[in-house]
Amino acid sequence: MTKLRQAGDYHMPIVDRGSRPGTVLRIILLAIVLTGSAVAFVIFKNQLENEIVLGILGVLAMVGIFFLVSSVIGFIEVMPQSRPDELARAFLDGHRDGTLVTDRKGRIIYANAAYGALTGATKATEIQSLETILSRNREATEAIYRLTNGLHEGKTGHEEFRLLKPLRSTGGSAGSGAHWFRLKARVLPLEDGDRNPLYIWQISDITSERDDQERFFKELQNAIDYLDHAPAGFFSAGKKGEIFYVNATLADWLGLDLTKFQPGSMTIADLVAGEGLALVQSVQAEPGLKKTKTLDLDLRKANGQSFAVRMVHRVSSTRDGAPGESRTIVLARSNDDESDQSASIAAMRFTRFFNNTPMAIASVDGDGRILRTNAPFLKLFSAVVSQDDMEHGALLEAVVHEPDRPQLREALEAAKDRQGDIAPIDSLHPTDETRHFRFYVNAVIDQSDQAPEEAAIVYAVEITEQKALETQMAQTQKMNAVGTLAGGIAHDFNNVLTAILLSSDHLLLSARPSDASFADLMEIKRNANRAAVLVRQLLAFSRKQTMRPSVLSMTDVVGDLRMLVDRMTGTNVKLEVDYGRDLWPVRTDLGQFEQVILNLAVNARDAMSDGGVITLRTRNLPAAEVAALNRRELPEEDYVMVEVSDQGTGIPPEILDKIFEPFFTTKEVGKGTGLGLSMVYGIIKQSGGYIYPESEVGKGTTFRILLPRYIEEAALSGEAADMPTATVLGTKPPSKAEEPTDLTGNSAVVLLVEDEEAVRRGGKRMLETRGYTVHEAGSGVEALEIMEELNGAVDIVVSDVVMPEMDGPTLLREIRKNYPDLKFIFVSGYAEDAFAKNLPADAKFGFLPKPFSLKQLAVAVREMLDS
């Protein structure tokens, strides 16, 4: 079966199968060409990593393969077909890789000249299999074992291994010492259904290739080491500014630990300090191009400190204009250089200060075109004019609200004429009218040679916060002024109402229901009480009404009010309640807060004439969430929030800030006093809380109430623990069991101190009808004189609070010096908190709010005497 044929100085065993003597050689040649081309293609791909080179090599390899295969199988004739075996054998014998063909059992079928030269065989009888030659090397044996197993499974593979000496150990070896080899193997099926395929083995010495690789990687490592330890910093960033690489020099400057640095873990925004980020972001390349710009700015160290650098920043852009990657070289300034007074360093330091100033700066020419700007200017107005717009002569007026541009042009004309004291210009942002700016225009008196076209320097400062504070302060001052006015009116009106109520009570004592005047007297008293309600609302707005705060749970308060609110809102309005879980306690007056909820619910009902839904919602508002409300005056504390929402007509923005003012109403004449929301505002404020309305015309309104969380420990240690003790008397009708059975004076002596003569005269007459002995005084000084005349023979003092010469609290302190146990009642239209803070902490007194009736006065005196 096997014939030995002469091939050079040695023999090759060749398989001869039937009538096609050249078939095996053609197939072997085809397999070798395909295998070699494919492996070479993979190797070049791994080493070059270049798409263009890979493309060229791939095309050439495919053309070469097609040409060679076509030549071998006869598809393309390059030489006559009379000598196909000779051509195939000549190609294989001349192949530089050692080629060995074996059957499945490892028996040698063919070996080319390169295999013989590589293994040192000169005759066919000297040719040995690879297993025999490499049996003493463990690494090579394992490689052959893996490849053989793969061949049995029909898989192609290749391995690389290292030998301590070349395969050919006799003379003529190409060098000595360790050698690297590449071994490739593939299956060669001869005919369809052939169960005994041939295996093609190719082995080549790649020692020089490995030496080139090692030299390449060593040079690459040297380049990386040089880049890492170069005297300049370097970093590269991705499309979104994420930093992928930082060299060791820059990491050392920044104080970064490169062992912990992860690509993409930080961005350019984390690296650049101050306003320098706006400068970096202003560098943008045209589509498909690159752009390089030198920037002077500060970088931020890991410890928060900053240091000055000069950056050569290069950015790229894709063909569609999207931002690409960037490469940046960083040149740092040392302390020694900072002491240098050279012009370049002075310019760099000026650039640093220029870009880190808190105000935006731009220089313009005589026509108002922007010449140069600093980083804050780019940051504030980048949405209006870009860096490219400025480079192409953008006008400064583009950054000013359109109605204010004529004023800016006048200011620039004045600067062009070198005028001084140009008035600043307040304007809005051109695209965001919620932001306010103030522009200062200064003329350039002495133009420099570097910028002879410079006519003016314009400074821009954002004053949005200042404007908001001014508006808030104006509103607060207005509300306080109106509150003071309302409180003063209420105080004086209370005296008038008290006199009316006492006089009507006196007349009613002597009138019978059958008298003609009895109905008129009752009408007088009823309207006086109606006026007293209005006065209480005014006092609530001015935060001077009497309040009896207690610790409450909003869940209980809203739950108890739900049925009442549902009944008041009618049938076409639905009430929904959303209870918050685990609400914190609050401290406020229960009755007053119920009035707040009822008033807001009634207003919500009136805003939904066609029906709708009123929503009561409660929840806790932790201090961490307060900032999200964007309310500057709101301290970051824990609050309980109560919301009252409707789906009504809404409140127009132009009147939203007026709804809490007294007597302001949008209802028809006779359908509202305009004091409801004023009372709500005052009660919430007097409770230490806040109320904010939010409304959209046509969609509804939401009133958001914030009451501070009550903490018992803080309350016990706070100022409230040091307040004097006041007992409110006669304000609520006592129950039958508690009502005094005897309201007569039993000859008790009362000193009545009141500067209003009508109130004093009515009170004296009413008390005397009850059997009291009454001494009256028009002021505190007069009351002290009466006390001296009576040698202190007084059982109780009933005094007004606000009086000329000496007020009520001062009178109490003076009397208690000589008569510490003397009982004392204050009567006032203000809350006791308004004056109790001026009294000693241990002071005890009764309190009767104005206006009061005869019975309330009698009950208050009797209760204090019996206490």
JSON list of N, CA, C and O in Angstrom, two decimals, residues 355-378:
[
{"chain": "A", "resi": 355, "resn": "ASN", "atom": "N", "xyz": [-11.72, 83.19, 36.75]},
{"chain": "A", "resi": 355, "resn": "ASN", "atom": "CA", "xyz": [-12.69, 82.11, 36.54]},
{"chain": "A", "resi": 355, "resn": "ASN", "atom": "C", "xyz": [-13.34, 81.63, 37.82]},
{"chain": "A", "resi": 355, "resn": "ASN", "atom": "O", "xyz": [-14.34, 80.90, 37.76]},
{"chain": "A", "resi": 356, "resn": "ASN", "atom": "N", "xyz": [-12.79, 81.98, 38.97]},
{"chain": "A", "resi": 356, "resn": "ASN", "atom": "CA", "xyz": [-13.36, 81.51, 40.24]},
{"chain": "A", "resi": 356, "resn": "ASN", "atom": "C", "xyz": [-14.05, 82.62, 41.01]},
{"chain": "A", "resi": 356, "resn": "ASN", "atom": "O", "xyz": [-14.41, 82.43, 42.18]},
{"chain": "A", "resi": 357, "resn": "THR", "atom": "N", "xyz": [-14.23, 83.78, 40.40]},
{"chain": "A", "resi": 357, "resn": "THR", "atom": "CA", "xyz": [-14.97, 84.84, 41.08]},
{"chain": "A", "resi": 357, "resn": "THR", "atom": "C", "xyz": [-16.45, 84.46, 41.16]},
{"chain": "A", "resi": 357, "resn": "THR", "atom": "O", "xyz": [-16.95, 83.75, 40.28]},
{"chain": "A", "resi": 358, "resn": "PRO", "atom": "N", "xyz": [-17.17, 84.88, 42.19]},
{"chain": "A", "resi": 358, "resn": "PRO", "atom": "CA", "xyz": [-18.58, 84.47, 42.34]},
{"chain": "A", "resi": 358, "resn": "PRO", "atom": "C", "xyz": [-19.53, 85.17, 41.39]},
{"chain": "A", "resi": 358, "resn": "PRO", "atom": "O", "xyz": [-20.72, 84.88, 41.40]},
{"chain": "A", "resi": 359, "resn": "MET", "atom": "N", "xyz": [-19.04, 86.10, 40.56]},
{"chain": "A", "resi": 359, "resn": "MET", "atom": "CA", "xyz": [-19.95, 86.79, 39.64]},
{"chain": "A", "resi": 359, "resn": "MET", "atom": "C", "xyz": [-19.52, 86.53, 38.20]},
{"chain": "A", "resi": 359, "resn": "MET", "atom": "O", "xyz": [-18.36, 86.25, 37.91]},
{"chain": "A", "resi": 360, "resn": "ALA", "atom": "N", "xyz": [-20.50, 86.61, 37.31]},
{"chain": "A", "resi": 360, "resn": "ALA", "atom": "CA", "xyz": [-20.24, 86.41, 35.89]},
{"chain": "A", "resi": 360, "resn": "ALA", "atom": "C", "xyz": [-19.67, 87.70, 35.31]},
{"chain": "A", "resi": 360, "resn": "ALA", "atom": "O", "xyz": [-20.15, 88.80, 35.61]},
{"chain": "A", "resi": 361, "resn": "ILE", "atom": "N", "xyz": [-18.64, 87.56, 34.47]},
{"chain": "A", "resi": 361, "resn": "ILE", "atom": "CA", "xyz": [-17.96, 88.72, 33.90]},
{"chain": "A", "resi": 361, "resn": "ILE", "atom": "C", "xyz": [-17.82, 88.50, 32.39]},
{"chain": "A", "resi": 361, "resn": "ILE", "atom": "O", "xyz": [-17.49, 87.41, 31.93]},
{"chain": "A", "resi": 362, "resn": "ALA", "atom": "N", "xyz": [-18.09, 89.57, 31.65]},
{"chain": "A", "resi": 362, "resn": "ALA", "atom": "CA", "xyz": [-17.91, 89.54, 30.21]},
{"chain": "A", "resi": 362, "resn": "ALA", "atom": "C", "xyz": [-17.41, 90.90, 29.75]},
{"chain": "A", "resi": 362, "resn": "ALA", "atom": "O", "xyz": [-17.83, 91.94, 30.29]},
{"chain": "A", "resi": 363, "resn": "SER", "atom": "N", "xyz": [-16.50, 90.89, 28.79]},
{"chain": "A", "resi": 363, "resn": "SER", "atom": "CA", "xyz": [-16.06, 92.15, 28.17]},
{"chain": "A", "resi": 363, "resn": "SER", "atom": "C", "xyz": [-16.70, 92.24, 26.79]},
{"chain": "A", "resi": 363, "resn": "SER", "atom": "O", "xyz": [-16.82, 91.23, 26.08]},
{"chain": "A", "resi": 364, "resn": "VAL", "atom": "N", "xyz": [-17.11, 93.45, 26.41]},
{"chain": "A", "resi": 364, "resn": "VAL", "atom": "CA", "xyz": [-17.80, 93.66, 25.13]},
{"chain": "A", "resi": 364, "resn": "VAL", "atom": "C", "xyz": [-17.15, 94.81, 24.39]},
{"chain": "A", "resi": 364, "resn": "VAL", "atom": "O", "xyz": [-16.47, 95.67, 24.97]},
{"chain": "A", "resi": 365, "resn": "ASP", "atom": "N", "xyz": [-17.35, 94.81, 23.08]},
{"chain": "A", "resi": 365, "resn": "ASP", "atom": "CA", "xyz": [-16.84, 95.92, 22.28]},
{"chain": "A", "resi": 365, "resn": "ASP", "atom": "C", "xyz": [-17.90, 97.01, 22.18]},
{"chain": "A", "resi": 365, "resn": "ASP", "atom": "O", "xyz": [-18.95, 96.95, 22.83]},
{"chain": "A", "resi": 366, "resn": "GLY", "atom": "N", "xyz": [-17.63, 97.99, 21.35]},
{"chain": "A", "resi": 366, "resn": "GLY", "atom": "CA", "xyz": [-18.54, 99.12, 21.25]},
{"chain": "A", "resi": 366, "resn": "GLY", "atom": "C", "xyz": [-19.89, 98.77, 20.69]},
{"chain": "A", "resi": 366, "resn": "GLY", "atom": "O", "xyz": [-20.87, 99.49, 20.93]},
{"chain": "A", "resi": 367, "resn": "ASP", "atom": "N", "xyz": [-20.00, 97.67, 19.96]},
{"chain": "A", "resi": 367, "resn": "ASP", "atom": "CA", "xyz": [-21.29, 97.25, 19.40]},
{"chain": "A", "resi": 367, "resn": "ASP", "atom": "C", "xyz": [-22.02, 96.26, 20.29]},
{"chain": "A", "resi": 367, "resn": "ASP", "atom": "O", "xyz": [-23.08, 95.74, 19.90]},
{"chain": "A", "resi": 368, "resn": "GLY", "atom": "N", "xyz": [-21.46, 95.97, 21.46]},
{"chain": "A", "resi": 368, "resn": "GLY", "atom": "CA", "xyz": [-22.11, 95.06, 22.38]},
{"chain": "A", "resi": 368, "resn": "GLY", "atom": "C", "xyz": [-21.82, 93.60, 22.12]},
{"chain": "A", "resi": 368, "resn": "GLY", "atom": "O", "xyz": [-22.48, 92.72, 22.70]},
{"chain": "A", "resi": 369, "resn": "ARG", "atom": "N", "xyz": [-20.83, 93.29, 21.26]},
{"chain": "A", "resi": 369, "resn": "ARG", "atom": "CA", "xyz": [-20.47, 91.90, 21.01]},
{"chain": "A", "resi": 369, "resn": "ARG", "atom": "C", "xyz": [-19.55, 91.40, 22.13]},
{"chain": "A", "resi": 369, "resn": "ARG", "atom": "O", "xyz": [-18.66, 92.12, 22.60]},
{"chain": "A", "resi": 370, "resn": "ILE", "atom": "N", "xyz": [-19.77, 90.16, 22.53]},
{"chain": "A", "resi": 370, "resn": "ILE", "atom": "CA", "xyz": [-19.01, 89.56, 23.61]},
{"chain": "A", "resi": 370, "resn": "ILE", "atom": "C", "xyz": [-17.62, 89.21, 23.11]},
{"chain": "A", "resi": 370, "resn": "ILE", "atom": "O", "xyz": [-17.46, 88.50, 22.11]},
{"chain": "A", "resi": 371, "resn": "LEU", "atom": "N", "xyz": [-16.60, 89.70, 23.81]},
{"chain": "A", "resi": 371, "resn": "LEU", "atom": "CA", "xyz": [-15.21, 89.41, 23.44]},
{"chain": "A", "resi": 371, "resn": "LEU", "atom": "C", "xyz": [-14.66, 88.23, 24.23]},
{"chain": "A", "resi": 371, "resn": "LEU", "atom": "O", "xyz": [-14.05, 87.33, 23.67]},
{"chain": "A", "resi": 372, "resn": "ARG", "atom": "N", "xyz": [-14.84, 88.24, 25.53]},
{"chain": "A", "resi": 372, "resn": "ARG", "atom": "CA", "xyz": [-14.35, 87.14, 26.37]},
{"chain": "A", "resi": 372, "resn": "ARG", "atom": "C", "xyz": [-15.20, 87.09, 27.64]},
{"chain": "A", "resi": 372, "resn": "ARG", "atom": "O", "xyz": [-15.79, 88.10, 28.04]},
{"chain": "A", "resi": 373, "resn": "THR", "atom": "N", "xyz": [-15.26, 85.91, 28.25]},
{"chain": "A", "resi": 373, "resn": "THR", "atom": "CA", "xyz": [-16.06, 85.72, 29.46]},
{"chain": "A", "resi": 373, "resn": "THR", "atom": "C", "xyz": [-15.28, 84.85, 30.43]},
{"chain": "A", "resi": 373, "resn": "THR", "atom": "O", "xyz": [-14.26, 84.23, 30.08]},
{"chain": "A", "resi": 374, "resn": "ASN", "atom": "N", "xyz": [-15.79, 84.77, 31.66]},
{"chain": "A", "resi": 374, "resn": "ASN", "atom": "CA", "xyz": [-15.22, 83.84, 32.64]},
{"chain": "A", "resi": 374, "resn": "ASN", "atom": "C", "xyz": [-16.14, 82.63, 32.78]},
{"chain": "A", "resi": 374, "resn": "ASN", "atom": "O", "xyz": [-17.22, 82.56, 32.18]},
{"chain": "A", "resi": 375, "resn": "ALA", "atom": "N", "xyz": [-15.69, 81.68, 33.61]},
{"chain": "A", "resi": 375, "resn": "ALA", "atom": "CA", "xyz": [-16.44, 80.42, 33.77]},
{"chain": "A", "resi": 375, "resn": "ALA", "atom": "C", "xyz": [-17.85, 80.63, 34.33]},
{"chain": "A", "resi": 375, "resn": "ALA", "atom": "O", "xyz": [-18.80, 80.01, 33.84]},
{"chain": "A", "resi": 376, "resn": "PRO", "atom": "N", "xyz": [-18.05, 81.47, 35.37]},
{"chain": "A", "resi": 376, "resn": "PRO", "atom": "CA", "xyz": [-19.43, 81.67, 35.87]},
{"chain": "A", "resi": 376, "resn": "PRO", "atom": "C", "xyz": [-20.38, 82.21, 34.81]},
{"chain": "A", "resi": 376, "resn": "PRO", "atom": "O", "xyz": [-21.57, 81.87, 34.81]},
{"chain": "A", "resi": 377, "resn": "PHE", "atom": "N", "xyz": [-19.89, 83.04, 33.89]},
{"chain": "A", "resi": 377, "resn": "PHE", "atom": "CA", "xyz": [-20.75, 83.55, 32.83]},
{"chain": "A", "resi": 377, "resn": "PHE", "atom": "C", "xyz": [-21.21, 82.41, 31.93]},
{"chain": "A", "resi": 377, "resn": "PHE", "atom": "O", "xyz": [-22.39, 82.33, 31.57]},
{"chain": "A", "resi": 378, "resn": "LEU", "atom": "N", "xyz": [-20.29, 81.53, 31.58]},
{"chain": "A", "resi": 378, "resn": "LEU", "atom": "CA", "xyz": [-20.66, 80.38, 30.76]},
{"chain": "A", "resi": 378, "resn": "LEU", "atom": "C", "xyz": [-21.65, 79.49, 31.48]},
{"chain": "A", "resi": 378, "resn": "LEU", "atom": "O", "xyz": [-22.58, 78.94, 30.86]}
]
